Tab-separated table of N, CA and C in Angstrom:
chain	number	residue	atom	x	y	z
M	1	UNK	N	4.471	-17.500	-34.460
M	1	UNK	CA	3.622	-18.197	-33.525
M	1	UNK	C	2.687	-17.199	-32.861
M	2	UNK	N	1.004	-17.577	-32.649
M	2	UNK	CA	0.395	-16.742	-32.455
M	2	UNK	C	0.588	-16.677	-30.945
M	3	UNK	N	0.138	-15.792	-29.980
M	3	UNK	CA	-0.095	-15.949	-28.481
M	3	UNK	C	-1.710	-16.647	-27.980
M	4	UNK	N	-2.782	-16.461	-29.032
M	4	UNK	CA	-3.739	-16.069	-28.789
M	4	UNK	C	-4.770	-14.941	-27.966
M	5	UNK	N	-3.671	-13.804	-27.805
M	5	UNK	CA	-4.092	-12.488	-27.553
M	5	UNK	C	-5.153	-11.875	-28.631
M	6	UNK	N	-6.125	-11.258	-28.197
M	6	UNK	CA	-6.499	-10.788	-28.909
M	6	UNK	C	-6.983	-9.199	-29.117
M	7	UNK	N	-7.313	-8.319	-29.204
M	7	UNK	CA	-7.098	-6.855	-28.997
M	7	UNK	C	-8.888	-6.725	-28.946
M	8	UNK	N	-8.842	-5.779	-27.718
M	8	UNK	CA	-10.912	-5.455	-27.137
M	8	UNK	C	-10.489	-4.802	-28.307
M	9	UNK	N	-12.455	-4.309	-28.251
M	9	UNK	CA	-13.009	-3.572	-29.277
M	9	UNK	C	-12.562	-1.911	-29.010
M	10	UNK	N	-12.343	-1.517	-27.672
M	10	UNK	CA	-11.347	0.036	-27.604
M	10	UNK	C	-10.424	-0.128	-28.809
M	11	UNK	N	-9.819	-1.009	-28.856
M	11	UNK	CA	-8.546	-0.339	-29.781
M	11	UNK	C	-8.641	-0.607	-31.436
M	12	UNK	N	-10.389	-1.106	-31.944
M	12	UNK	CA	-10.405	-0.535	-33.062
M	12	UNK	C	-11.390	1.170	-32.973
M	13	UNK	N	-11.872	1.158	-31.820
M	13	UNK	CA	-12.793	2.175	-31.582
M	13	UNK	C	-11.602	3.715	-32.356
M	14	UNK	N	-10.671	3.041	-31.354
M	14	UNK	CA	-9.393	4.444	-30.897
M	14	UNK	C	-8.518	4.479	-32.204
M	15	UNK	N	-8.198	3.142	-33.184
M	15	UNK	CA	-7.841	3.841	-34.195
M	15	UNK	C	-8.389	4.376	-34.994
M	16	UNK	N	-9.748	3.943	-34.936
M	16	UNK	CA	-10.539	4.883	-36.317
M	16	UNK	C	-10.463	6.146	-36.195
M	17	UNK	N	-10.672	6.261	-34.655
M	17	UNK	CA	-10.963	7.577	-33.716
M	17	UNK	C	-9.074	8.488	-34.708
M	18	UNK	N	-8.058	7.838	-34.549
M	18	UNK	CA	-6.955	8.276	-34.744
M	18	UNK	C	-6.981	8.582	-36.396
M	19	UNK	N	-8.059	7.543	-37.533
M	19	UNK	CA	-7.640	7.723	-38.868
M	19	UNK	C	-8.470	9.088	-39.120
M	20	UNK	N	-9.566	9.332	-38.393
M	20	UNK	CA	-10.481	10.307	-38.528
M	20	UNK	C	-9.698	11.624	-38.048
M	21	UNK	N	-8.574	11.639	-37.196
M	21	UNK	CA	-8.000	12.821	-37.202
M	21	UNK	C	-8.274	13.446	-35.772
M	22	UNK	N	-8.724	12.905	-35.036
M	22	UNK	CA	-9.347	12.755	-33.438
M	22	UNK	C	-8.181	12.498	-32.743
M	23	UNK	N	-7.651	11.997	-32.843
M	23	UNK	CA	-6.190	11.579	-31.870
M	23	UNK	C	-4.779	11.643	-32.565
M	24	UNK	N	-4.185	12.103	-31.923
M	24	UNK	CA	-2.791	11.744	-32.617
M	24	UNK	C	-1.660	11.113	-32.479
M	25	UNK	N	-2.402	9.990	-31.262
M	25	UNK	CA	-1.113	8.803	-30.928
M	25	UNK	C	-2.051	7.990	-29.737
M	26	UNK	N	-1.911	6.525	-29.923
M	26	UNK	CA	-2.317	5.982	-29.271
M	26	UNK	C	-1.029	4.818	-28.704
M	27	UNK	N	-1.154	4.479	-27.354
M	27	UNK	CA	-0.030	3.325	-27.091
M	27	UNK	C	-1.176	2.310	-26.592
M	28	UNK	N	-0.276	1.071	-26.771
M	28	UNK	CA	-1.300	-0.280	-26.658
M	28	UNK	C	-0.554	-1.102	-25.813
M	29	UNK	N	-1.219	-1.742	-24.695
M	29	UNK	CA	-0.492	-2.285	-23.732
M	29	UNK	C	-1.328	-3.797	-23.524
M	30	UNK	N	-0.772	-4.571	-22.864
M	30	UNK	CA	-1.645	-5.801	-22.824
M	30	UNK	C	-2.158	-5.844	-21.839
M	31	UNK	N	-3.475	-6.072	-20.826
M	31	UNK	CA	-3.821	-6.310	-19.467
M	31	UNK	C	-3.011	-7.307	-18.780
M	32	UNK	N	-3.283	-6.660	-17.609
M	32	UNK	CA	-2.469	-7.445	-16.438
M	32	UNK	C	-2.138	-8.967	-16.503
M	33	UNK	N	-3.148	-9.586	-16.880
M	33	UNK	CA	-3.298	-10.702	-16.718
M	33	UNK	C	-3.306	-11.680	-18.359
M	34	UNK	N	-2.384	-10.784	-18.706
M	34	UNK	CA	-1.601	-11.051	-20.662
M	34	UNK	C	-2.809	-12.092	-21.080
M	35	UNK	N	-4.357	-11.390	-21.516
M	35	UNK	CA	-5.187	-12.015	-22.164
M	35	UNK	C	-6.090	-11.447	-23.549
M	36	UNK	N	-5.553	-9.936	-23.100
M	36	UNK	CA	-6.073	-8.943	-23.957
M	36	UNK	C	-5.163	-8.003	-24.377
M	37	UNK	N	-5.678	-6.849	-25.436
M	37	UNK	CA	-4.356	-5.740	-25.811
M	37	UNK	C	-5.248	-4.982	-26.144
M	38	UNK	N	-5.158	-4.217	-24.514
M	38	UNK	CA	-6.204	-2.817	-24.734
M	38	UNK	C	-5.517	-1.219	-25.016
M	39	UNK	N	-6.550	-0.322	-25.131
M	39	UNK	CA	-5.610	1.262	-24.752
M	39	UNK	C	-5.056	1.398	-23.617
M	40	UNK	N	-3.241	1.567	-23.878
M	40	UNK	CA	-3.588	2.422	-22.692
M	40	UNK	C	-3.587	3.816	-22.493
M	41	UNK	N	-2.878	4.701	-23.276
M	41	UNK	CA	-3.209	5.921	-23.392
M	41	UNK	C	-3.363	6.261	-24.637
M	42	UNK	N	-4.151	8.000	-24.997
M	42	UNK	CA	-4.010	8.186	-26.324
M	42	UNK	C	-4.102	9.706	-25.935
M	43	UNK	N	-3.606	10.552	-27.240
M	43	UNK	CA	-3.722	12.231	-27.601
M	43	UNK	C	-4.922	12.605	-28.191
M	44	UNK	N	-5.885	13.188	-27.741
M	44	UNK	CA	-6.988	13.972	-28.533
M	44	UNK	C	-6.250	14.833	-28.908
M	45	UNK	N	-7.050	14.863	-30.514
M	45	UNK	CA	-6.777	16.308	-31.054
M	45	UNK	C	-8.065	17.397	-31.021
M	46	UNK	N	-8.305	18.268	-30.596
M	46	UNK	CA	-9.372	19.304	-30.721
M	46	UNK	C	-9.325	19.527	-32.577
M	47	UNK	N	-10.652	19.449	-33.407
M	47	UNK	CA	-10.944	20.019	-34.454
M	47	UNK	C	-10.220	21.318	-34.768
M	48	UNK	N	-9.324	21.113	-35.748
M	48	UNK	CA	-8.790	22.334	-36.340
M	48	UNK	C	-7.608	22.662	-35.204
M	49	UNK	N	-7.316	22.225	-34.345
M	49	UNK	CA	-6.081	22.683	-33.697
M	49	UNK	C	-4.631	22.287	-34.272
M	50	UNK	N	-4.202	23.080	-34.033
M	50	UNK	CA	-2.548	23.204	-34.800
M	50	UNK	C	-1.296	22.563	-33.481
M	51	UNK	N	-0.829	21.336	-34.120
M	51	UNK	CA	-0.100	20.380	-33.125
M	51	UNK	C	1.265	20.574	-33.622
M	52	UNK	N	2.162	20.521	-32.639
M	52	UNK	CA	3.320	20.812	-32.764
M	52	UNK	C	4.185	19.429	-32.870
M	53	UNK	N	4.150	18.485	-34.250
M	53	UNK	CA	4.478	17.403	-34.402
M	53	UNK	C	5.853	16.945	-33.821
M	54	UNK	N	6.952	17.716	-33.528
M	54	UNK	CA	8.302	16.936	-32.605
M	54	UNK	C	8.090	17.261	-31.260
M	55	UNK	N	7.133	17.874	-30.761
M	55	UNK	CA	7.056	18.422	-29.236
M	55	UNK	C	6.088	17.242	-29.023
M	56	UNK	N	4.942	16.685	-29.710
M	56	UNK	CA	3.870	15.966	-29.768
M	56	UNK	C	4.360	14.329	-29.356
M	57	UNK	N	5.664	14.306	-30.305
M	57	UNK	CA	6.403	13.165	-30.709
M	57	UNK	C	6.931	12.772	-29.488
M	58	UNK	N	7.899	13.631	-28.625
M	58	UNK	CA	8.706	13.624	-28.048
M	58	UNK	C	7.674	13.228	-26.504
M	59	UNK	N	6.964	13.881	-26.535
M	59	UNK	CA	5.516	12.968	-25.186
M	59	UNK	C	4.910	11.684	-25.788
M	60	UNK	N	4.907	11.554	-27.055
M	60	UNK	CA	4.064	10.220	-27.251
M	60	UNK	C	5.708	9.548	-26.880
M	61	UNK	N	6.981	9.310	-26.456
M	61	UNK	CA	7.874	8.760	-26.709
M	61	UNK	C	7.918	8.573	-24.996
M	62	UNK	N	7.815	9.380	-24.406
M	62	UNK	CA	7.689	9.101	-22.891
M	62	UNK	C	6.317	8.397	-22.286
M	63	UNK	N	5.396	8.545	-23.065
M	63	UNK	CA	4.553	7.324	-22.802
M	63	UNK	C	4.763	5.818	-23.158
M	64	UNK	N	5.153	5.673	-24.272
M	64	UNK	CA	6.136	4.495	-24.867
M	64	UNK	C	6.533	3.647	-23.966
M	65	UNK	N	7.611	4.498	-23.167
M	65	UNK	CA	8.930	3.735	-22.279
M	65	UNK	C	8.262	3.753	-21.315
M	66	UNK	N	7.256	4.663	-20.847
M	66	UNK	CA	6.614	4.400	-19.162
M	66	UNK	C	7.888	4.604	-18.077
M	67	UNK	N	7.413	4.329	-16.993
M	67	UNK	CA	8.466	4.434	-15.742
M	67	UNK	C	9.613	2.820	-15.809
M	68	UNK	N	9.267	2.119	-16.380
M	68	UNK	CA	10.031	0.617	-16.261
M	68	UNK	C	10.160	0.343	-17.801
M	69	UNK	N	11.081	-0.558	-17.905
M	69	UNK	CA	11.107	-1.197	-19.281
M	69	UNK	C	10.210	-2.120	-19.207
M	70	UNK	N	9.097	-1.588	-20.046
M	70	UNK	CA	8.140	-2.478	-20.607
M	70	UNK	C	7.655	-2.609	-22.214
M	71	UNK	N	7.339	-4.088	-22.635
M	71	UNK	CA	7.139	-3.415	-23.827
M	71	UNK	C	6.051	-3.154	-24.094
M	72	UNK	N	5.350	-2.277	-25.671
M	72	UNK	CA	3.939	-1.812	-25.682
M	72	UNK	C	4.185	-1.698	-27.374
M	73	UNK	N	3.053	-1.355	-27.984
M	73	UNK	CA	2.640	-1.525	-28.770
M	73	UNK	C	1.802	0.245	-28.906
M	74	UNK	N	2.159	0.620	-30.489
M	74	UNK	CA	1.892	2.265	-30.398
M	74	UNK	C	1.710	2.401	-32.221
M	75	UNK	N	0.486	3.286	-31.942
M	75	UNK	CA	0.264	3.963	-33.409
M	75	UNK	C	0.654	5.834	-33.127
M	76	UNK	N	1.143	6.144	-34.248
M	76	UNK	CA	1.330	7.637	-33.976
M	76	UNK	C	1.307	8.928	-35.547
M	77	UNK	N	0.170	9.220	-35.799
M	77	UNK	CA	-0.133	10.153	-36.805
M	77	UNK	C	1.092	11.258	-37.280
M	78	UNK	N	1.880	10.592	-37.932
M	78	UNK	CA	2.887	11.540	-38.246
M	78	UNK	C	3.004	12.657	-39.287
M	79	UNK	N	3.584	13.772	-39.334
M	79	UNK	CA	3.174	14.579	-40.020
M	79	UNK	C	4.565	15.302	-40.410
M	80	UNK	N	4.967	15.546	-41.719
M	80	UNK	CA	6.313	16.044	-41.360
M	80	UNK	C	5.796	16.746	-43.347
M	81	UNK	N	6.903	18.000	-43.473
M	81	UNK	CA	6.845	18.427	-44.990
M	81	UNK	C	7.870	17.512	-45.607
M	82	UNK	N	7.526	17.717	-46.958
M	82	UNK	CA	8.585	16.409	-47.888
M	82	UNK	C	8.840	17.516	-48.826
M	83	UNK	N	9.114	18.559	-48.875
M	83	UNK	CA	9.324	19.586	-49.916
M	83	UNK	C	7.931	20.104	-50.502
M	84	UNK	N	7.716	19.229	-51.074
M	84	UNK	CA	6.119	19.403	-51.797
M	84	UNK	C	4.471	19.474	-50.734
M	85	UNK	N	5.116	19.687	-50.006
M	85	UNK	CA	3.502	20.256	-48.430
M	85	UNK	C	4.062	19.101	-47.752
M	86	UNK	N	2.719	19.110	-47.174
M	86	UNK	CA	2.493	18.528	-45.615
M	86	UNK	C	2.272	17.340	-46.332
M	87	UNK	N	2.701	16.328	-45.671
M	87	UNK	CA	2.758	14.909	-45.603
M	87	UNK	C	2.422	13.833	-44.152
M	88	UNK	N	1.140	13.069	-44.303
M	88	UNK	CA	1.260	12.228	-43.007
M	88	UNK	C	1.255	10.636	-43.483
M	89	UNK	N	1.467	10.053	-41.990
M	89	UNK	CA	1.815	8.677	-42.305
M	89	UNK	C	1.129	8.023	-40.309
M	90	UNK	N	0.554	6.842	-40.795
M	90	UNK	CA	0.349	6.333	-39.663
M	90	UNK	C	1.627	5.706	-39.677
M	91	UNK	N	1.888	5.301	-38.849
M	91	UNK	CA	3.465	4.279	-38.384
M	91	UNK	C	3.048	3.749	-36.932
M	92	UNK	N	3.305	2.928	-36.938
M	92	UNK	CA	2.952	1.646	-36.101
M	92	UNK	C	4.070	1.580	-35.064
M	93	UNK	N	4.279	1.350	-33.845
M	93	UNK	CA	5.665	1.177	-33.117
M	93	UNK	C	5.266	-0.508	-32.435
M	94	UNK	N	6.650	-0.847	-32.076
M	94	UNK	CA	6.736	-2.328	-30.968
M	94	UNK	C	7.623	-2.011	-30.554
M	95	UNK	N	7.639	-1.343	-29.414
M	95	UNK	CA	8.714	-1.154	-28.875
M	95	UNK	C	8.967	-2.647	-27.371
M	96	UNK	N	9.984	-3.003	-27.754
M	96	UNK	CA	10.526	-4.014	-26.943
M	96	UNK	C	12.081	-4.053	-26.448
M	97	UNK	N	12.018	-2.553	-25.593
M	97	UNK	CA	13.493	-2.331	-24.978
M	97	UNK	C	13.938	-3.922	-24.319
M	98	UNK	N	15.736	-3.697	-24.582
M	98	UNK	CA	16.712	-4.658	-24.257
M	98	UNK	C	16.705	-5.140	-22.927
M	99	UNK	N	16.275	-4.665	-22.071
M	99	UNK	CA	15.837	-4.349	-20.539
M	99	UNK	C	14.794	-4.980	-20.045
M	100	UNK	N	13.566	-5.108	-21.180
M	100	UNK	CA	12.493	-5.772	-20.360
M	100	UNK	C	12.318	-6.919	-20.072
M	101	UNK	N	11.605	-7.522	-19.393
M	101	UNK	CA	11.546	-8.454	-19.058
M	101	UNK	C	11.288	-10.023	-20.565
M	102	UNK	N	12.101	-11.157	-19.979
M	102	UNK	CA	11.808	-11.980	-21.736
M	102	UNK	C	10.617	-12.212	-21.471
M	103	UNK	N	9.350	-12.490	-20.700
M	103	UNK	CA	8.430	-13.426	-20.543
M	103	UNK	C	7.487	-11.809	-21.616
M	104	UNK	N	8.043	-10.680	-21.213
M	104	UNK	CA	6.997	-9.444	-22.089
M	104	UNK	C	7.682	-9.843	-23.100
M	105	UNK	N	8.573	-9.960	-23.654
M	105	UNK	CA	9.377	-9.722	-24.881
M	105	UNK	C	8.302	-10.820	-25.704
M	106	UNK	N	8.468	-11.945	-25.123
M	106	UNK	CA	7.991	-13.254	-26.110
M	106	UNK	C	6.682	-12.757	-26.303
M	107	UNK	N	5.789	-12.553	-25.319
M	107	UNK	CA	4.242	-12.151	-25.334
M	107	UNK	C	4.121	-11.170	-26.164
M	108	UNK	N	4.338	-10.446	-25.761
M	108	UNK	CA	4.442	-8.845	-27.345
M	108	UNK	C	4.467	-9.616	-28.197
M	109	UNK	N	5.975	-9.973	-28.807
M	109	UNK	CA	6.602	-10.555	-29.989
M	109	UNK	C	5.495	-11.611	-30.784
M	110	UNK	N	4.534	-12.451	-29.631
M	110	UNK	CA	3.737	-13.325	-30.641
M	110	UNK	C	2.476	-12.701	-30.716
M	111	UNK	N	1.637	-11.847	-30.089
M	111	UNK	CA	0.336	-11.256	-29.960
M	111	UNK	C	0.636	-9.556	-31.055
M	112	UNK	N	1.842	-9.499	-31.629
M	112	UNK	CA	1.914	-8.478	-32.184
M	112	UNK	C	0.954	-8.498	-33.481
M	113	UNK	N	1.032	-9.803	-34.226
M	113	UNK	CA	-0.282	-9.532	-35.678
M	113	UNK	C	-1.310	-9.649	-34.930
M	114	UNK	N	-2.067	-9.938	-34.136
M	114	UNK	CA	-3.482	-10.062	-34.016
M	114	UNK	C	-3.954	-8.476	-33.644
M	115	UNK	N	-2.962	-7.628	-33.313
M	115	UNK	CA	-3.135	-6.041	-33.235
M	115	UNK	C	-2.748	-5.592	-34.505
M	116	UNK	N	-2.065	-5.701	-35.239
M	116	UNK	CA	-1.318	-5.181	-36.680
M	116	UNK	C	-2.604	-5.527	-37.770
M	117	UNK	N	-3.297	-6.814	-37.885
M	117	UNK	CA	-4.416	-6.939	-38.585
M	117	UNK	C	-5.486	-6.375	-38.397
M	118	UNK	N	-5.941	-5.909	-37.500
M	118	UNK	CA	-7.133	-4.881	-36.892
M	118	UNK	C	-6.347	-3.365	-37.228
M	119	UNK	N	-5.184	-3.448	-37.577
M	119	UNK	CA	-4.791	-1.733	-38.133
M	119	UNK	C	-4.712	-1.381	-39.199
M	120	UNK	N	-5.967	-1.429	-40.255
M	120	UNK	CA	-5.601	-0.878	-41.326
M	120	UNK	C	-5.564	-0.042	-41.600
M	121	UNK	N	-4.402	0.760	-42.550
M	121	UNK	CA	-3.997	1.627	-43.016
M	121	UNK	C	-3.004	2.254	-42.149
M	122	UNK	N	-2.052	1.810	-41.776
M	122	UNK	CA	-0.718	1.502	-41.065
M	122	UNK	C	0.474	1.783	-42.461
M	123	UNK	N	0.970	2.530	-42.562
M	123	UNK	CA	1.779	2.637	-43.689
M	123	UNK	C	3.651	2.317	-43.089
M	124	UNK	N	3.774	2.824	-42.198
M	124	UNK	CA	5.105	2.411	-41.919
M	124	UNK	C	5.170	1.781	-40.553
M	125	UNK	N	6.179	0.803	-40.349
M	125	UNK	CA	6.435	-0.137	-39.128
M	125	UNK	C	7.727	0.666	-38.962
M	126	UNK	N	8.096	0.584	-36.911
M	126	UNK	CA	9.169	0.589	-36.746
M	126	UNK	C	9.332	-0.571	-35.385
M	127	UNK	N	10.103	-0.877	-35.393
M	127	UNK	CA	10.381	-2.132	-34.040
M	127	UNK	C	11.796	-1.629	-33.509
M	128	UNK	N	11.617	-1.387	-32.417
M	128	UNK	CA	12.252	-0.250	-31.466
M	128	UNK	C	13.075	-1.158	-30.495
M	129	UNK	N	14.251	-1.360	-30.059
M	129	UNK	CA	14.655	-1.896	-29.061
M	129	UNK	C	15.456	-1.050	-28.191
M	130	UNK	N	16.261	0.588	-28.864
M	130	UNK	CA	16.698	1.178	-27.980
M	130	UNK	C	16.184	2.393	-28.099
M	131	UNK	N	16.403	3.473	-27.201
M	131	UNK	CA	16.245	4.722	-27.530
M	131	UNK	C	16.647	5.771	-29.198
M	132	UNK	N	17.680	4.855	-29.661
M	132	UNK	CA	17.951	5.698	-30.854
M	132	UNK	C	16.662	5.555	-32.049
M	133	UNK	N	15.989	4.721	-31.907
M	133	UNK	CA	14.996	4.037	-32.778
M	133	UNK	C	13.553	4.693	-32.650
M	134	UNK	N	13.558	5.198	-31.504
M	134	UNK	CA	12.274	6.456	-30.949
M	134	UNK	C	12.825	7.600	-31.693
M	135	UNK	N	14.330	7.954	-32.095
M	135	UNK	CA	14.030	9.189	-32.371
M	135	UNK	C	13.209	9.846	-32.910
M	136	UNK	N	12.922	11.216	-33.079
M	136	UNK	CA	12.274	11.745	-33.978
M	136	UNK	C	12.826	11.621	-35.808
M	137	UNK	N	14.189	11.931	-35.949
M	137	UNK	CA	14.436	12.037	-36.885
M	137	UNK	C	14.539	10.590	-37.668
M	138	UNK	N	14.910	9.831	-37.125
M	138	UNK	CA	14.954	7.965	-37.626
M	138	UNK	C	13.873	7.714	-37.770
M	139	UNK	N	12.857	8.079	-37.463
M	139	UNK	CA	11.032	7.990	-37.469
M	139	UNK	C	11.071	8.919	-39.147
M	140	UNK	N	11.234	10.037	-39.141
M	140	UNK	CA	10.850	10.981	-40.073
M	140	UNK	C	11.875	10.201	-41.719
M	141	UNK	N	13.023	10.531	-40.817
M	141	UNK	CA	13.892	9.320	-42.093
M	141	UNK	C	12.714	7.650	-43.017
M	142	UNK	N	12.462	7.143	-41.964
M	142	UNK	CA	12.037	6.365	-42.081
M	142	UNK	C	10.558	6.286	-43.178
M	143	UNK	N	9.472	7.509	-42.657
M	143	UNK	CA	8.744	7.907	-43.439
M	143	UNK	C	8.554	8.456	-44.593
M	144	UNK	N	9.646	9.286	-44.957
M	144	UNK	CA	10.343	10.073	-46.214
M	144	UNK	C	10.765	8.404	-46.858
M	145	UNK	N	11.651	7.595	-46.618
M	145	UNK	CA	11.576	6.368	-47.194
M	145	UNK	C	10.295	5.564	-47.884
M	146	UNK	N	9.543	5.369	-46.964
M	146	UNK	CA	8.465	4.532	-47.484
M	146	UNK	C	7.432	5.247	-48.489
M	147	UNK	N	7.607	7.166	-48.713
M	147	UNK	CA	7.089	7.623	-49.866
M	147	UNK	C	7.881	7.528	-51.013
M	148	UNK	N	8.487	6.944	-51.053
M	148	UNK	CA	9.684	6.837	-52.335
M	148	UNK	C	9.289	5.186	-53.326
């Protein structure tokens, strides 16, 4: 069921901005007044700078959860070796901790494709309800999967 949410033009601006290699994590939150699903934060990357992908991870994961259980909606440029080099993967998050409120839960839960269709080239999903599901390594697990 749809919400009829629909996502401003920031958050195709900010993923291109992210496929181009400009950012390396964006979280997506809905406005106040649950009518839209704008940015709310994101990581610039400086050209040619060298990012420290689980230190990187581990702040895009505290933006995620915020100060309250809320839920949000998150792209995050992952980068991990697979034996054979460097390997990346966009992966998509919904995080909808056990905690938050149901009236966010349902709203997320139905306004989630009208953001997922404006993301192309999204290679792995994860849908997050507790902390073990942010990990880093269940993320990386997860990605090493979907190249197989």
């Amino acid at each position: 069921m749809s919400s009829g949410i629909q996502a401003k033009e920031a958050c195709d601006k900010s993923f291109a901005d992210l496929k181009a290699g400009k950012l390396k994590y964006i979280v997506f939150k809905l406005t106040d007044n649950y009518k839209e699903i704008d940015v709310g934060e994101a990581l610039e990357v400086e050209k040619g700078a060298t990012v420290d992908n689980e230190e990187t991870f581990t702040t895009f994961v505290s933006k995620i959860k915020g100060e309250s259980p809320q839920c949000r909606f998150a792209v995050f440029d992952f980068e991990y070796n697979a034996g054979e080099g460097l390997r990346k993967k966009i992966v998509f998050f919904f995080w909808a901790p056990d905690d938050a409120k149901v009236k966010d839960k349902m709203v997320y839960a139905s306004s989630r494709d009208a953001l997922r269709k404006k993301l192309e080239g999204v290679q792995v999903e994860v849908q997050c309800n507790d902390d073990s599901e942010l990990d880093y390594n269940f993320v990386l697990d997860k990605c090493k999967k979907s190249s197989r």
